[in-house]
CSV table of C-alpha atoms in Angstrom, one decimal:
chain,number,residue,atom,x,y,z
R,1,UNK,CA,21.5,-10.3,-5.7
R,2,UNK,CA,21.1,-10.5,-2.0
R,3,UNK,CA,20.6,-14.5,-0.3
R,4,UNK,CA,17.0,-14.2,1.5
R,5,UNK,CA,19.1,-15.5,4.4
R,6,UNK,CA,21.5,-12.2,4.7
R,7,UNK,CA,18.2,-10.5,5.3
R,8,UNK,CA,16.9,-13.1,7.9
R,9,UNK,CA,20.5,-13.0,9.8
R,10,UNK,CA,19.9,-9.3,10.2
R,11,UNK,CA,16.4,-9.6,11.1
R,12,UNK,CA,17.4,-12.0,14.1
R,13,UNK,CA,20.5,-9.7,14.7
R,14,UNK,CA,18.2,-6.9,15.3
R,15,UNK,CA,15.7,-8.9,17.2
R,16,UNK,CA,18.2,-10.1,19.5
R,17,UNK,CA,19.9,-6.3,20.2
R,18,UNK,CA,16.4,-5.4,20.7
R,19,UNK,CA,15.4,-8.5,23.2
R,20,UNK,CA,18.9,-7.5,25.4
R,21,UNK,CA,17.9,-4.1,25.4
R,22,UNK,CA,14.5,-4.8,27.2
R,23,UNK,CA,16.5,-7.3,29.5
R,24,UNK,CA,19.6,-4.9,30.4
R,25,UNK,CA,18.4,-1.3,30.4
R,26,UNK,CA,15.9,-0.2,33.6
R,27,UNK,CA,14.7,3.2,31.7
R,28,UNK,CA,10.9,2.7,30.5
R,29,UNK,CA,11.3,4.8,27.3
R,30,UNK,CA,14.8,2.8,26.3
R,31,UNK,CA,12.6,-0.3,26.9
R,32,UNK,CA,9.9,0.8,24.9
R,33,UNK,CA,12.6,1.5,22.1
R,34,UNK,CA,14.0,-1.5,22.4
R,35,UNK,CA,10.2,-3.1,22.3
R,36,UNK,CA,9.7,-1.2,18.7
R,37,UNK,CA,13.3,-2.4,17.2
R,38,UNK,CA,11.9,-5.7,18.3
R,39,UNK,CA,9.1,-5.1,16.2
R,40,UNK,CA,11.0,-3.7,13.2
R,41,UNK,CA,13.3,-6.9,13.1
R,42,UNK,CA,10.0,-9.3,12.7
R,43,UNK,CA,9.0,-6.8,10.2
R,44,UNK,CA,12.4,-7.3,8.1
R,45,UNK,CA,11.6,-11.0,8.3
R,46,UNK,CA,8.2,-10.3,6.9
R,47,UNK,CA,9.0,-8.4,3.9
R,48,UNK,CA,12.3,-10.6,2.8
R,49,UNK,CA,10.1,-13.6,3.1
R,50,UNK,CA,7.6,-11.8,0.9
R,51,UNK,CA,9.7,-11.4,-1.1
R,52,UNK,CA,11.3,-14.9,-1.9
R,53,UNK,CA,7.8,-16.6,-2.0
R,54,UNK,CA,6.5,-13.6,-4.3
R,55,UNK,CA,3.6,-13.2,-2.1
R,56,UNK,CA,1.7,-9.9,-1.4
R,57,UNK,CA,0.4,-10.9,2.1
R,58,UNK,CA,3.8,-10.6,3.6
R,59,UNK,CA,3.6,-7.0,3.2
R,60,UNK,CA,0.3,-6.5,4.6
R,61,UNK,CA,1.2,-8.4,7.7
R,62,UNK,CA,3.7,-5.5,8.2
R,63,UNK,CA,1.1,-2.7,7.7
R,64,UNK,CA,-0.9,-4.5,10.2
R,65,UNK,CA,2.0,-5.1,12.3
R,66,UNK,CA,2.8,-1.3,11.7
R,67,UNK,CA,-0.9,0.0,13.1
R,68,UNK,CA,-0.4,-2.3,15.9
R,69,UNK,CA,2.7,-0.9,16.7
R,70,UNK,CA,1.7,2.8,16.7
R,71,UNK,CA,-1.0,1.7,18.5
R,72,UNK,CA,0.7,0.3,21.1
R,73,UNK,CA,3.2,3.7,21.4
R,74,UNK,CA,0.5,5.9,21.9
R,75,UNK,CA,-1.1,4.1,24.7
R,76,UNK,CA,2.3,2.9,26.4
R,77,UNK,CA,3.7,6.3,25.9
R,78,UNK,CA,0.2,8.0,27.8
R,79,UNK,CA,0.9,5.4,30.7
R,80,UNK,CA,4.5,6.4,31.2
R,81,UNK,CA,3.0,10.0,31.4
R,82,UNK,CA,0.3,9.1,33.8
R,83,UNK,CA,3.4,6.7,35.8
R,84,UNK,CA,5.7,10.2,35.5
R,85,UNK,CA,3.2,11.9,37.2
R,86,UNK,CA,2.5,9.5,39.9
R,87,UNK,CA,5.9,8.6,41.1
R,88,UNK,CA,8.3,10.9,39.8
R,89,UNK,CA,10.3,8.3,37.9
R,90,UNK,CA,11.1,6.3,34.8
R,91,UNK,CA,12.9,3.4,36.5
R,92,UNK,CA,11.3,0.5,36.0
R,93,UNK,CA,12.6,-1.0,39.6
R,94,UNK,CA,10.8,1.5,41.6
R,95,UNK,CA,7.4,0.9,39.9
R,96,UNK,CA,6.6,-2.3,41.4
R,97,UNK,CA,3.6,-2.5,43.3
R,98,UNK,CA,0.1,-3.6,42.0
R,99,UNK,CA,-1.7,-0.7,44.2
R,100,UNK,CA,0.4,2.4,44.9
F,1,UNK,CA,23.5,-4.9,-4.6
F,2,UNK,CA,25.8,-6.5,-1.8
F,3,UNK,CA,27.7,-3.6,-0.6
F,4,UNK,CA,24.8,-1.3,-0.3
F,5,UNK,CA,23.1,-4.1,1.6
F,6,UNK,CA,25.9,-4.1,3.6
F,7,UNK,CA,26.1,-0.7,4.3
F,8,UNK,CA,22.4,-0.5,5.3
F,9,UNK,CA,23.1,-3.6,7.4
F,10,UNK,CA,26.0,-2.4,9.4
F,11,UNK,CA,24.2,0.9,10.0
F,12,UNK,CA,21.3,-0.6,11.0
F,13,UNK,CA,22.9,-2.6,13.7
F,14,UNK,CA,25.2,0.1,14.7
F,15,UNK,CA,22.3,2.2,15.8
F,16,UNK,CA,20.6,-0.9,17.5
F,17,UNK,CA,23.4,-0.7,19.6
F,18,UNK,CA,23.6,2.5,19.7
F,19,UNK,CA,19.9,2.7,21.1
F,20,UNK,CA,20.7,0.3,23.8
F,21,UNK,CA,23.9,2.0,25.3
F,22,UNK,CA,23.0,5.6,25.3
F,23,UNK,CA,23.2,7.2,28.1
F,24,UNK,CA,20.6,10.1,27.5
F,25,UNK,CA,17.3,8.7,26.4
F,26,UNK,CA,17.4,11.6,23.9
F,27,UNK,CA,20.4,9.4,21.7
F,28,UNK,CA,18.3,6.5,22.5
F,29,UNK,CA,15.4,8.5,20.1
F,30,UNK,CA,17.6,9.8,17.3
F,31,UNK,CA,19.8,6.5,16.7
F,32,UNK,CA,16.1,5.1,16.9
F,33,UNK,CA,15.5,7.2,13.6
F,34,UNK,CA,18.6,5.9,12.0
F,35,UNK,CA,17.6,2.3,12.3
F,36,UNK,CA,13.9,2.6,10.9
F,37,UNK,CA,15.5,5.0,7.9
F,38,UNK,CA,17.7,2.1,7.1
F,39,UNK,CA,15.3,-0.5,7.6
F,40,UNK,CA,13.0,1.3,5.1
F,41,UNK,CA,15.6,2.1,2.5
F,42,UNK,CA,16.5,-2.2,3.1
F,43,UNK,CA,12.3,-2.3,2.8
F,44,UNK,CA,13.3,-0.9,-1.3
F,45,UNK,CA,15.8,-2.9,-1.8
F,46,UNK,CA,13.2,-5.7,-1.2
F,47,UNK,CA,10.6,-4.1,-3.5
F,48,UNK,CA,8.2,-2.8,-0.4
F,49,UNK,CA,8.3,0.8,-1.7
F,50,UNK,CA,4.9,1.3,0.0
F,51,UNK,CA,6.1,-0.3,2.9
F,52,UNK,CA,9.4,2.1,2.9
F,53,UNK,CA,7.4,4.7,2.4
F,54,UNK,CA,4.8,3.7,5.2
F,55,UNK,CA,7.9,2.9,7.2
F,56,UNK,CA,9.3,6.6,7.1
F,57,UNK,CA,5.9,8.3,7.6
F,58,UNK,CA,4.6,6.2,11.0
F,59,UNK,CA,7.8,5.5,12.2
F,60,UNK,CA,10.3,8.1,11.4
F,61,UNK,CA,7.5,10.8,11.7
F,62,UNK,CA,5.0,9.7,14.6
F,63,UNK,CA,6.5,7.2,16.8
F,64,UNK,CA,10.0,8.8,16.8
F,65,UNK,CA,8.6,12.4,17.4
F,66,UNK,CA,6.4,11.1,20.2
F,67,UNK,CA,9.1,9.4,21.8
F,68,UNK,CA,10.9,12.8,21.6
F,69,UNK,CA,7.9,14.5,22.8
F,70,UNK,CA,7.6,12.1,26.1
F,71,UNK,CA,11.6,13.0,26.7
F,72,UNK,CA,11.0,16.5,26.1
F,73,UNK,CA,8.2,16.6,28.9
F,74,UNK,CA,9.7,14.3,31.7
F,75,UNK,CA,12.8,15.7,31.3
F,76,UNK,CA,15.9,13.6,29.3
F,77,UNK,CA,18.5,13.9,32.0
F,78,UNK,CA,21.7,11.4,32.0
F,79,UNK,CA,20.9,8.0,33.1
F,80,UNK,CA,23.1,5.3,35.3
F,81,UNK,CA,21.2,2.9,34.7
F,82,UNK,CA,23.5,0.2,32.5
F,83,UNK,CA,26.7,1.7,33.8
F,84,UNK,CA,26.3,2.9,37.9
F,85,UNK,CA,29.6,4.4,38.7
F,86,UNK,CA,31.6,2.7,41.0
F,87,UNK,CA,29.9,-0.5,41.1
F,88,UNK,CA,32.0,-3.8,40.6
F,89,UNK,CA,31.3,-5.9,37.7
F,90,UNK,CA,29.8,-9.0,39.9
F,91,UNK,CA,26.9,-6.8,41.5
F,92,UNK,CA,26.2,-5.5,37.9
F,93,UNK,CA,25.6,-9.2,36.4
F,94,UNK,CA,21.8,-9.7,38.0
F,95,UNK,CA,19.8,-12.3,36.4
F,96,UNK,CA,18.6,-10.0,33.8
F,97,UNK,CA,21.8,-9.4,32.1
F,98,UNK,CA,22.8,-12.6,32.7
F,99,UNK,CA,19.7,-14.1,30.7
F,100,UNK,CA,20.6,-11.3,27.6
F,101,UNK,CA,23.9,-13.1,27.7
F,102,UNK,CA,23.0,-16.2,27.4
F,103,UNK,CA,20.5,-15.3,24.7
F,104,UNK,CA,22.8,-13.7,22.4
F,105,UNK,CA,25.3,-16.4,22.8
F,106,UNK,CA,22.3,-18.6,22.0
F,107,UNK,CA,22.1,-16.7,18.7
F,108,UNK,CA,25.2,-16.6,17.5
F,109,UNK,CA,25.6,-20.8,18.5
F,110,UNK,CA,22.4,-21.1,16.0
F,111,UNK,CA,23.8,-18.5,13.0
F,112,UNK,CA,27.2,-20.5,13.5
F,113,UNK,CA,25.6,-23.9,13.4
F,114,UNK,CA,23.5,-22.5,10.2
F,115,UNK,CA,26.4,-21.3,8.4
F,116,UNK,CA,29.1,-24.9,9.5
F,117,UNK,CA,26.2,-26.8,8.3
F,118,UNK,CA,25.6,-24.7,5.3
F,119,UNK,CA,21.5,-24.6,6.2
F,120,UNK,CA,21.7,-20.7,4.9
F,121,UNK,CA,21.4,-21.5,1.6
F,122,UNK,CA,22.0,-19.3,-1.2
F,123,UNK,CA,18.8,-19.3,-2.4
F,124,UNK,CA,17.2,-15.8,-3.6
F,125,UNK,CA,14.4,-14.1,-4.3
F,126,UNK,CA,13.1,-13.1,-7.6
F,127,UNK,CA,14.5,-10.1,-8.7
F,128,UNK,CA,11.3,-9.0,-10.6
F,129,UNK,CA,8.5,-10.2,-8.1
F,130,UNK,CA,6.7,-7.2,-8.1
F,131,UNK,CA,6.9,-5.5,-11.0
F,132,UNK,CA,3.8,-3.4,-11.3
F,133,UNK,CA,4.7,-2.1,-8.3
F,134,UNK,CA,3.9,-3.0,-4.7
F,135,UNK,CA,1.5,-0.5,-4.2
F,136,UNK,CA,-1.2,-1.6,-6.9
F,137,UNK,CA,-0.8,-5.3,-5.4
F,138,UNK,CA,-1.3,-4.0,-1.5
F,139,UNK,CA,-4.4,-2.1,-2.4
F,140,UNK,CA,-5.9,-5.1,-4.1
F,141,UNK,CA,-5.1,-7.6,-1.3
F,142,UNK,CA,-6.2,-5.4,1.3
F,143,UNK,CA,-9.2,-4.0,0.0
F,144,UNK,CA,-10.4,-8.2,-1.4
F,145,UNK,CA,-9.0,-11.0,1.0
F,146,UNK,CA,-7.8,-8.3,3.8
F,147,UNK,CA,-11.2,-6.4,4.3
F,148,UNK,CA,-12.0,-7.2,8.1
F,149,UNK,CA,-8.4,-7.5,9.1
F,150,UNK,CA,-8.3,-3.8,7.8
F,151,UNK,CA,-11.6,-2.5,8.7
F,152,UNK,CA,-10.5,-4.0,12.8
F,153,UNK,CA,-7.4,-2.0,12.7
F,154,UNK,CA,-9.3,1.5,11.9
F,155,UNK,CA,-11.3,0.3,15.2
F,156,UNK,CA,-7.9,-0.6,17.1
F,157,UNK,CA,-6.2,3.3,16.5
F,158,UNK,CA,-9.6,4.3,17.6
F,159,UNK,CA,-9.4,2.9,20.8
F,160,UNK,CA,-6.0,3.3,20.9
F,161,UNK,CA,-6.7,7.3,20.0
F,162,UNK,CA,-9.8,7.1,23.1
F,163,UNK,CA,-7.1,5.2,25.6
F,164,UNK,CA,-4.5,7.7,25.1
F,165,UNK,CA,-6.5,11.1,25.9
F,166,UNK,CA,-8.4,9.4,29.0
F,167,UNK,CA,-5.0,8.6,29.6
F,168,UNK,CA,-3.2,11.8,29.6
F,169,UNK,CA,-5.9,13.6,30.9
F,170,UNK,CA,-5.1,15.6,33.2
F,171,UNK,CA,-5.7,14.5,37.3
F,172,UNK,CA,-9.0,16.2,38.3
C-alpha cells in the first residue's frame, strides 16, 4: 500500500509546477492551463485525504471543486475570445490597461 | 501498488512540465490530457472511481477540447515567450521568474525538512474504505447533507452557461 504522504508530495509537486507556470509563461491559454493543473493538484490532496480519514465528503469537495472549475474555463476561455478580438493578442503584457 | 503509483506519478509530473515548456500552446493542450488521465487513473487507485470517471468525462472531454477549440480559432502559432531568442540569461530573470524560483526552492526546503525530520509518516489509508463502492456513498452525501451546496452549483454552470454566450457574442 501507498503512504497517504506519497500522494500529498505529488499533489504539492503538481501545485507547485502549476504555480511557476502561471508566474513564468506570458501566453493566456498556457496560464489558464497552468491555473487548471493548479486545481487538479488540490484535487489529489482532496481525494488521498478522503481517503485516509475514510470520509465521503472529501470526494464531494472535488465534484464541487470540479463544476467550479469548468465553470471558470468556459467563462475565462469566452473572455480570451472577446480579448483576441479586441487586440489581436494572447500576451498577457500587452493587455494592461483598465480602459482600452 | 508502488510501482504503478510511481508510474502514474512520474507521468503525471512529466506532463506538468511538459505543459509549462511547450512551445506551441497546442502541446500545452495534449500533455494537459495526459496529466488529468493520470490523475484519474491515481483517483482509482484511491477508490474515487466516480471521481475518475467524472475526472475523464469534464476534464479530458470538455475542458481539454475547449482549450483545443480556443487554439484552433486564434490560431496556435509558435510562441517566444519562455525562451526569446537571443536574449541573455540576466534580462530573462524578471521578478516573475525569479519569485517561481524562489517558490520551488521553497518547496523542496519543506519536502526535505519533512522527509530529515521524518514528519511524512508512513501512515496509510485503509485499503477497504469504500467498499460498496464510492458511487452509492457520493449519491447519499450529496443528495442528504450536500443538498444546497449542489442545488448552487446547477445555478453557477447556469450563469456560467449565460456569461459565456453574452460573452462570445458576436460585436454588433
Amino acid at each position: 500500500m501507498i503512504p497517504t504522504a506519497y500522494y500529498l508530495i505529488l499533489s504539492a509537486i503538481l501545485f507547485v509546477i502549476g504555480a511557476l507556470g502561471v508566474l513564468v509563461r506570458r501566453n493566456v491559454l498556457i496560464i489558464f492551463m497552468c491555473v487548471e493543473m493548479m486545481l487538479n493538484a488540490v484535487n489529489l490532496t482532496f481525494v488521498a485525504l478522503a481517503y485516509h480519514f475514510v470520509q465521503i465528503d472529501g470526494q464531494i469537495f472535488v465534484l464541487l471543486a470540479m463544476v467550479v472549475a469548468a465553470t471558470e474555463v468556459a467563462v475565462g476561455l469566452a473572455i480570451v475570445m472577446k480579448v483576441v478580438r479586441h487586440k489581436d493578442t494572447t500576451n498577457i503584457e500587452d493587455v494592461n490597461l483598465l480602459k482600452g | 501498488m508502488l510501482p504503478l503509483f510511481i508510474i502514474f506519478a512520474a507521468t503525471a509530473i512529466v506532463a506538468a512540465l511538459g505543459v509549462v515548456v511547450s512551445r506551441k500552446p497546442i502541446y500545452s493542450a495534449l500533455f494537459l490530457l495526459v496529466n488529468f488521465g493520470t490523475l484519474a487513473a491515481l483517483y482509482i487507485m484511491l477508490q474515487a472511481q466516480f471521481l475518475a470517471m467524472v475526472q475523464v468525462i469534464t476534464y479530458a472531454g470538455a475542458i481539454v477540447v475547449l482549450f483545443l477549440f480556443v487554439t484552433m480559432l486564434i490560431g496556435g502559432g509558435e510562441l517566444g515567450d519562455l525562451r526569446p531568442r537571443g536574449s541573455s540569461l540576466a534580462s530573462r530573470l524578471t521578478w516573475p521568474r525569479v519569485a517561481a524560483l524562489a517558490l520551488a526552492l521553497l518547496l523542496l526546503a519543506g519536502l526535505g525538512y519533512g522527509i530529515v525530520t521524518g514528519q511524512l509518516s508512513n501512515a496509510q489509508g485503509t485499503p477497504t474504505a469504500f467498499e460498496n463502492g464510492s458511487v452509492q456513498a457520493i449519491g447519499q452525501a450529496l443528495y442528504t447533507d450536500y443538498l444546497v451546496p449542489f442545488e448552487l452549483t446547477s445555478v453557477l454552470l447556469l450563469i456560467g452557461m449565460i456569461g459565456a454566450i453574452v460573452l462570445a457574442r458576436p460585436p454588433e
